[in-house]
GROMACS .gro file of C-alpha atoms in nm:
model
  293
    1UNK     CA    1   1.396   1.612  -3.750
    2UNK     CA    2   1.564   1.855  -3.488
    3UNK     CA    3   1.597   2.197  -3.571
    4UNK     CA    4   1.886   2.373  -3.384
    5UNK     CA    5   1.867   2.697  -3.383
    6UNK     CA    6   2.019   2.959  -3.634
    7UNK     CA    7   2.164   3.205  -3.398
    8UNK     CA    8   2.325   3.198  -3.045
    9UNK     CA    9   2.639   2.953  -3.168
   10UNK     CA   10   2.750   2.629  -3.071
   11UNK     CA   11   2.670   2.706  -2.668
   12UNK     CA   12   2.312   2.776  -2.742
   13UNK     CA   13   2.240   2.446  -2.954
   14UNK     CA   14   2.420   2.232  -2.744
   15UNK     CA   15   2.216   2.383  -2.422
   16UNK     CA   16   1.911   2.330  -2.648
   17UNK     CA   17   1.992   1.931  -2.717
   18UNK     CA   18   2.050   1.928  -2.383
   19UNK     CA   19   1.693   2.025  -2.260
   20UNK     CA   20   1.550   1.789  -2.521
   21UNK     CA   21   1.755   1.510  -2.419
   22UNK     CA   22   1.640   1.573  -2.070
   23UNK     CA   23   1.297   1.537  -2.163
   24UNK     CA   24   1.323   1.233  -2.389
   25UNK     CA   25   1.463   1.107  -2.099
   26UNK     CA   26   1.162   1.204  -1.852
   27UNK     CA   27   0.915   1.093  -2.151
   28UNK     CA   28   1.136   0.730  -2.130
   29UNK     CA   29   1.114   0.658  -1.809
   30UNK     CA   30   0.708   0.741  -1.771
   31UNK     CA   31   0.669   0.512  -2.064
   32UNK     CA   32   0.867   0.245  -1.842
   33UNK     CA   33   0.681   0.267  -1.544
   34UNK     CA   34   0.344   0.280  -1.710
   35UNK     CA   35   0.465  -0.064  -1.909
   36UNK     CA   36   0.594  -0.254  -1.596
   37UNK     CA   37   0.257  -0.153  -1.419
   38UNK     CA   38   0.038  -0.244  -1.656
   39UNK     CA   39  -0.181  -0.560  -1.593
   40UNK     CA   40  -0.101  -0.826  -1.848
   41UNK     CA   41  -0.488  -0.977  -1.837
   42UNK     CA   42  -0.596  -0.656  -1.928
   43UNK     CA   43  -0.686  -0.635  -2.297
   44UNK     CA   44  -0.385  -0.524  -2.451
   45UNK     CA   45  -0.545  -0.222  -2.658
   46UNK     CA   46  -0.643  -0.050  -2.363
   47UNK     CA   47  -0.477   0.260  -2.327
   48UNK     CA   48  -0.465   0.298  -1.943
   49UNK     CA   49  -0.438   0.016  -1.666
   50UNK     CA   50  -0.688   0.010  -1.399
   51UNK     CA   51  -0.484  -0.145  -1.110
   52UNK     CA   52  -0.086  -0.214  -1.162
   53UNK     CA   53   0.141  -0.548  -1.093
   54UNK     CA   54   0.304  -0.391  -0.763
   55UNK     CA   55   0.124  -0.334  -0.436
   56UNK     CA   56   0.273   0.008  -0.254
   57UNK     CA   57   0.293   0.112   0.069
   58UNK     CA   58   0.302   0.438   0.131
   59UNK     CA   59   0.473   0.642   0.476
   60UNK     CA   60   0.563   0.959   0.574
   61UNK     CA   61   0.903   0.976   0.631
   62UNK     CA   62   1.254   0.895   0.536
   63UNK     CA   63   1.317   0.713   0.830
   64UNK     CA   64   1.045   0.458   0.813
   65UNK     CA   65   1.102   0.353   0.473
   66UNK     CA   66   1.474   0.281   0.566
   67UNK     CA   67   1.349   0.096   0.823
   68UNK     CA   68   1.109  -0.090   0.612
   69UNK     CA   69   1.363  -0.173   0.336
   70UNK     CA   70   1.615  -0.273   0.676
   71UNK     CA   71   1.375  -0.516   0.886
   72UNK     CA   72   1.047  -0.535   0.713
   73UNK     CA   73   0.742  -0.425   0.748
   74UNK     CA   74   0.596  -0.402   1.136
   75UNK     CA   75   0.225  -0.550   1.189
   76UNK     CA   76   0.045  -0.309   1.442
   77UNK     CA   77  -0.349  -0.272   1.523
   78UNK     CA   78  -0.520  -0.029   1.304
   79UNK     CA   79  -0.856   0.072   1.342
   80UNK     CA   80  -1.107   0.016   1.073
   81UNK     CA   81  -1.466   0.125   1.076
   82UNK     CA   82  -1.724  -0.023   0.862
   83UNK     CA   83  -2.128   0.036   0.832
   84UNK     CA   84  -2.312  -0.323   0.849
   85UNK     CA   85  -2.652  -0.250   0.938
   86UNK     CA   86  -2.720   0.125   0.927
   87UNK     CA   87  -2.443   0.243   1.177
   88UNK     CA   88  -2.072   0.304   1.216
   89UNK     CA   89  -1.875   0.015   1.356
   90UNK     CA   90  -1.511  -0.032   1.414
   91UNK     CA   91  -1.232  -0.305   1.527
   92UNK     CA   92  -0.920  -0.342   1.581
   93UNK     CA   93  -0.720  -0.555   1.319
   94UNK     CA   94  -0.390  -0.637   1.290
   95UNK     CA   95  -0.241  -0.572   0.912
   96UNK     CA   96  -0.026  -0.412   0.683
   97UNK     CA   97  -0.176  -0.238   0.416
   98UNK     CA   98  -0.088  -0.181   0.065
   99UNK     CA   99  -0.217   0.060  -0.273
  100UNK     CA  100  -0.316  -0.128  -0.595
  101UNK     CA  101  -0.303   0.182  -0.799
  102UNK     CA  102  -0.090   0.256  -1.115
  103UNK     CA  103   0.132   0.601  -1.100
  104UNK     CA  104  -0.103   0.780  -1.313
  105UNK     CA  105  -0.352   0.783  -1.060
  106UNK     CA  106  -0.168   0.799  -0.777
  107UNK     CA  107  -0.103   1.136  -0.692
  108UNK     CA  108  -0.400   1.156  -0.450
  109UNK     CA  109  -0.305   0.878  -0.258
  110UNK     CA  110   0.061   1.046  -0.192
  111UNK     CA  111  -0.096   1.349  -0.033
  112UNK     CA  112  -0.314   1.147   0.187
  113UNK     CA  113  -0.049   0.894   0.259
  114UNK     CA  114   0.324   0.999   0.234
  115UNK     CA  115   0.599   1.098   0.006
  116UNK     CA  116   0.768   0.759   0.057
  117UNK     CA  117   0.718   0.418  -0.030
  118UNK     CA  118   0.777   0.075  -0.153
  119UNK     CA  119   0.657  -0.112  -0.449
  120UNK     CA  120   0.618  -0.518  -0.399
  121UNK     CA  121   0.545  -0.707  -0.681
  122UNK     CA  122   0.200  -0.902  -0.710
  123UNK     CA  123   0.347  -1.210  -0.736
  124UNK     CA  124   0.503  -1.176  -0.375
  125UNK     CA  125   0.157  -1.091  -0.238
  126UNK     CA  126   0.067  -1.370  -0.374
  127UNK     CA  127   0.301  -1.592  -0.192
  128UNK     CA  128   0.235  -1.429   0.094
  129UNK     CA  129  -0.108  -1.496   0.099
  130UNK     CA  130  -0.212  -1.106   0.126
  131UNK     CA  131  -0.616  -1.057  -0.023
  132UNK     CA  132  -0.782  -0.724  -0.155
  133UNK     CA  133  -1.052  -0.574   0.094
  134UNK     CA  134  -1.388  -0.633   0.074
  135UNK     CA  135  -1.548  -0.298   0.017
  136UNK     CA  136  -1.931  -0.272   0.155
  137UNK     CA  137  -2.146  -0.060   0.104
  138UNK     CA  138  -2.344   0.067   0.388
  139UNK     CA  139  -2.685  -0.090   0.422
  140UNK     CA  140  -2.663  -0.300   0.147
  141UNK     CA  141  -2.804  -0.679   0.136
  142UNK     CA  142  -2.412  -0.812   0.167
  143UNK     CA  143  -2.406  -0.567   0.445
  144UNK     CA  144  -2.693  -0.690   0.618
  145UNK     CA  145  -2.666  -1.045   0.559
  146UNK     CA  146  -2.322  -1.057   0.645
  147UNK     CA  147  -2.439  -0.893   1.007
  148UNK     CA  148  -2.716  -1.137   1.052
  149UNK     CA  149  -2.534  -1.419   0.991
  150UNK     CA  150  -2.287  -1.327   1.292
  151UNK     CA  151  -2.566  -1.271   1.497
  152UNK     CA  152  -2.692  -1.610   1.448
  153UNK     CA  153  -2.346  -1.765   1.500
  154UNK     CA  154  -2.305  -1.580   1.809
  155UNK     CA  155  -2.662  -1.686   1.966
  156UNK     CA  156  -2.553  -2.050   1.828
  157UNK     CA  157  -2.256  -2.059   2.029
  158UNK     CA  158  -2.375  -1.910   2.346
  159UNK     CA  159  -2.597  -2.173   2.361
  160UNK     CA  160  -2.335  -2.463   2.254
  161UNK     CA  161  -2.479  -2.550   1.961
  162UNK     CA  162  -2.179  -2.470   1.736
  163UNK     CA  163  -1.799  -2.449   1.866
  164UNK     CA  164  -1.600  -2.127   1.894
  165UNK     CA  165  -1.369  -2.192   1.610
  166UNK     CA  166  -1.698  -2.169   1.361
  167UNK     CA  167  -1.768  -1.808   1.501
  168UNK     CA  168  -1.367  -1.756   1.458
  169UNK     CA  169  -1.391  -1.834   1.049
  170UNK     CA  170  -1.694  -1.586   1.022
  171UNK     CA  171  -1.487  -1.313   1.217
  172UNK     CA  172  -1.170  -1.398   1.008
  173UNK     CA  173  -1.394  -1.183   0.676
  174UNK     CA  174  -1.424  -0.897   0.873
  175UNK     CA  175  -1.057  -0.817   0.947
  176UNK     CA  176  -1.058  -0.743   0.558
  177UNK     CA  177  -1.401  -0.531   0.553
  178UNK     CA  178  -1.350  -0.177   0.469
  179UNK     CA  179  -1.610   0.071   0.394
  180UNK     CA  180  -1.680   0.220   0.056
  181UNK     CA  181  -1.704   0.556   0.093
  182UNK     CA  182  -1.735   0.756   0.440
  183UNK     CA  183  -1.536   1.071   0.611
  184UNK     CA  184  -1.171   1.089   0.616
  185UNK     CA  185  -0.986   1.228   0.906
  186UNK     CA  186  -0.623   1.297   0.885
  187UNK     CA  187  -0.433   1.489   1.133
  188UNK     CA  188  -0.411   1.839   1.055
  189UNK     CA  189  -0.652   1.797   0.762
  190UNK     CA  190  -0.998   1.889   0.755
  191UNK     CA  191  -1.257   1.596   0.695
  192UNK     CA  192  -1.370   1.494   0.413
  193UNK     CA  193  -1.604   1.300   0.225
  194UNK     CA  194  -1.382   1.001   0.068
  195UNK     CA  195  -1.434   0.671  -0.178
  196UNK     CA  196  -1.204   0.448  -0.005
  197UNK     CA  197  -1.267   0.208  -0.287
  198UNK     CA  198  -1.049   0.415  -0.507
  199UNK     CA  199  -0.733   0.310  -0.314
  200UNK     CA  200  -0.793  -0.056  -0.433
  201UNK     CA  201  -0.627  -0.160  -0.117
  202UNK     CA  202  -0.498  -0.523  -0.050
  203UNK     CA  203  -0.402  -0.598   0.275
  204UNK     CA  204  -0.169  -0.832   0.515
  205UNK     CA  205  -0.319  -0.989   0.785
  206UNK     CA  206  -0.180  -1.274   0.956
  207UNK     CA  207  -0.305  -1.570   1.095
  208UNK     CA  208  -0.505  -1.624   1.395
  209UNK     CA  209  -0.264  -1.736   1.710
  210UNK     CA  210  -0.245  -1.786   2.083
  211UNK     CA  211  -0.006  -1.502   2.108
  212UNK     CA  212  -0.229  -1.240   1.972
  213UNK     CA  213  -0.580  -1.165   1.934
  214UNK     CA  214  -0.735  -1.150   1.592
  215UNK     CA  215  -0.919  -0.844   1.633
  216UNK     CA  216  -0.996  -0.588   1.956
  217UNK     CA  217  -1.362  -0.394   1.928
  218UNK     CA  218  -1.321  -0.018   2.071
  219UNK     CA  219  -1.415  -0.110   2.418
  220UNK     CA  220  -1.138  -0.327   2.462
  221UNK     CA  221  -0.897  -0.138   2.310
  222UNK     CA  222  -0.789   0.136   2.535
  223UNK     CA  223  -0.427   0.275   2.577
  224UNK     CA  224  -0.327   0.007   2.829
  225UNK     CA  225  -0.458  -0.236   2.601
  226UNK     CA  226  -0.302  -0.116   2.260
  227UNK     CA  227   0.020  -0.089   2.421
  228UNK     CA  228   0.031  -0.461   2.487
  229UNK     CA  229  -0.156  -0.553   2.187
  230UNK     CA  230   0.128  -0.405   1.952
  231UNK     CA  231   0.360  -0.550   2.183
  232UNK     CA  232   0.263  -0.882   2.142
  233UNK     CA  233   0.339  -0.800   1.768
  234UNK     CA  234   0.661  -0.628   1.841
  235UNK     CA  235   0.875  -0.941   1.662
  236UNK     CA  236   0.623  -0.997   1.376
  237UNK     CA  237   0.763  -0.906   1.077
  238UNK     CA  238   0.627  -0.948   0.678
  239UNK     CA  239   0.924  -0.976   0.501
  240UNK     CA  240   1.042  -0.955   0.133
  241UNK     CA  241   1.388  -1.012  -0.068
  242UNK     CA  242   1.544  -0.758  -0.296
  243UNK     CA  243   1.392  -0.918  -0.608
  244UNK     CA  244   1.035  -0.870  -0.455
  245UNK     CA  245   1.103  -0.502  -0.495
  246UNK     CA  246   0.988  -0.241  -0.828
  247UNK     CA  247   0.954   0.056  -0.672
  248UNK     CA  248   1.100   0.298  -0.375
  249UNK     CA  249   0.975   0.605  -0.345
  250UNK     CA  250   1.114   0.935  -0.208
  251UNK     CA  251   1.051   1.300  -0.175
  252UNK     CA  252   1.274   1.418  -0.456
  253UNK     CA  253   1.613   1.393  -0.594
  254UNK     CA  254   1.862   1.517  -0.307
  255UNK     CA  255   1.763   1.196  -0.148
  256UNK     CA  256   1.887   0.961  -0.426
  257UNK     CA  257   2.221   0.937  -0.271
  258UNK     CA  258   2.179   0.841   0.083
  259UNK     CA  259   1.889   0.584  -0.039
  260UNK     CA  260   2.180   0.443  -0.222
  261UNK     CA  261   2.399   0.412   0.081
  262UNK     CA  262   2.127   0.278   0.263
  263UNK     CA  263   2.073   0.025   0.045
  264UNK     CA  264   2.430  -0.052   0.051
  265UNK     CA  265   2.459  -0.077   0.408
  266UNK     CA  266   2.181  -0.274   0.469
  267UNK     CA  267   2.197  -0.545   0.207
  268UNK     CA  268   2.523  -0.626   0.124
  269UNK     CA  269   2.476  -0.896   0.368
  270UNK     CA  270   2.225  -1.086   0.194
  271UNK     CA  271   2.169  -0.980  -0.139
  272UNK     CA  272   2.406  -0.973  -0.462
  273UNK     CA  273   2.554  -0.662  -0.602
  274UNK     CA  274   2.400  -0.724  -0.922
  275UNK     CA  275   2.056  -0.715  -0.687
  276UNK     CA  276   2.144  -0.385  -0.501
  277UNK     CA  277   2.232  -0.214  -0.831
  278UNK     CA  278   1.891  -0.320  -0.995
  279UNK     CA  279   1.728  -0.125  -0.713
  280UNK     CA  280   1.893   0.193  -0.772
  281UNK     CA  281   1.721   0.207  -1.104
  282UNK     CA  282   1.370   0.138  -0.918
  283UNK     CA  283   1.418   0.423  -0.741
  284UNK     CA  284   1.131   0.724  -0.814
  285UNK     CA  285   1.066   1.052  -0.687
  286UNK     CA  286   0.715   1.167  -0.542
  287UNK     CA  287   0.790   1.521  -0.761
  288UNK     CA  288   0.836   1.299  -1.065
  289UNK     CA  289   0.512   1.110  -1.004
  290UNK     CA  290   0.339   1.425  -0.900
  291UNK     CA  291   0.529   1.623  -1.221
  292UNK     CA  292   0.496   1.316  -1.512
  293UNK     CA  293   0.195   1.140  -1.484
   0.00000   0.00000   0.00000
């Protein structure tokens, strides 16, 4: 039962509701997003999801999430170091990464990542055919076996013994290794120790073709070379439908409208209304995730 209180008149009750009503409100839509991200093979008395039922991609600014939600997501070359048999490594891989992580435990992620983003639902990253990284730890047998065995293809096919494409399949797993833990460097951040496990990341990465390579090592990769590499990408798009969509993300509430008019403008062309006007009740702010949960 509410208890209004007994002085202050009608004005101060009413403001009083108000402030409740504001809460219930914040309390109902937390209980929302914590339902919808819950994983449904999870054993339904547990209290707290460990991963969620949308993949997020996190950016760090307004302008590339509008141009996500307009064209897609851009595949570009991002470097990703590894530790296979006692040392750093790195390559070159082309991708688009996502966050497997419900809002709860999330707020890390947005400080390392961006205030904006877009939630995909697992059932479109199904269909297309993205994979969760394989996190190694450094040194260990995986580690090393994994490295020996490309050794062994490599020597096999220098000497003609096995055919290129073999070699291909075995470098095909390491454009979705990621180490488990190492330093982070951001710009303008100071680096840290980090457990990239925690971001439970799955990842895009298409398809070996002729008209890119599959991955670059760090000697090949030079300016010159990225330039062209990304610009042999420059058309490749991963693309999604308005229904594919749970979550957008922005910095906080004076950017509701124009997200709104955005959306608008840029799918009225080939999406329902009924679809647009779902997605203006998907839309979060990064101070309500940091605030709420």
């Amino acid at each position: 039962m509410i208890e209004l209180p007994e002085s202050g008149g009608f004005l101060t009750a009413a403001r009083s509701i108000a402030a409740l009503t504001r809460r219930l409100f914040t309390l109902r839509s937390r209980w929302r997003l914590e339902r919808s991200n819950c994983n449904n093979n999870l054993n339904k008395e547990s209290f707290m999801a460990l991963s969620s039922n949308s993949l997020i991609h996190f950016t760090k600014t307004q302008e590339a999430l509008y141009g996500i939600i307009s064209d897609g997501f851009r595949v570009k070359y991002c470097k990703e170091t590894f530790d296979l048999y006692g040392r750093d490594d790195s390559v070159h891989v082309p991708m688009v990464s996502f966050c497997d992580i419900p809002f709860s435990q999330i707020k890390n992620h947005i400080g390392d990542y961006g205030t904006y983003g877009i939630g995909l639902s697992k059932s479109w990253a199904m269909r297309m055919r993205l994979n969760p990284v394989l996190y190694i730890q450094s040194n260990s047998a995986l580690a090393n076996s994994y490295y020996k065995m490309m050794k062994i293809l490599h020597k096999k096919e220098g000497e003609g013994v096995i055919a290129g494409d073999v070699r291909a399949s075995g470098k095909e797993i390491i454009r979705y290794i990621k180490k488990y833990e190492g330093i982070l460097e951001r710009p303008g951040k100071e680096p840290r120790l980090y457990r990239f496990s925690d971001e439970r990341e799955w990842r895009y990465v298409p398809e070996a073709a002729e008209s890119h390579e599959m991955l670059y090592t760090p000697s090949e990769f030079s300016k010159t070379t990225a330039e062209k590499a990304n610009g042999d990408l420059r058309d490749m798009r991963l693309s999604f439908d308005a229904d594919d969509i749970n979550y957008l993300v922005i910095r906080d509430d004076s950017e509701i409208k124009g997200l709104i008019a955005h959306l608008r403008d840029v799918l009225h062309d080939r999406s329902t209304a009924s679809q647009i006007e779902r997605l203006f009740t998907r839309i979060i702010t990064s101070e309500q995730i940091l605030g709420d949960f």
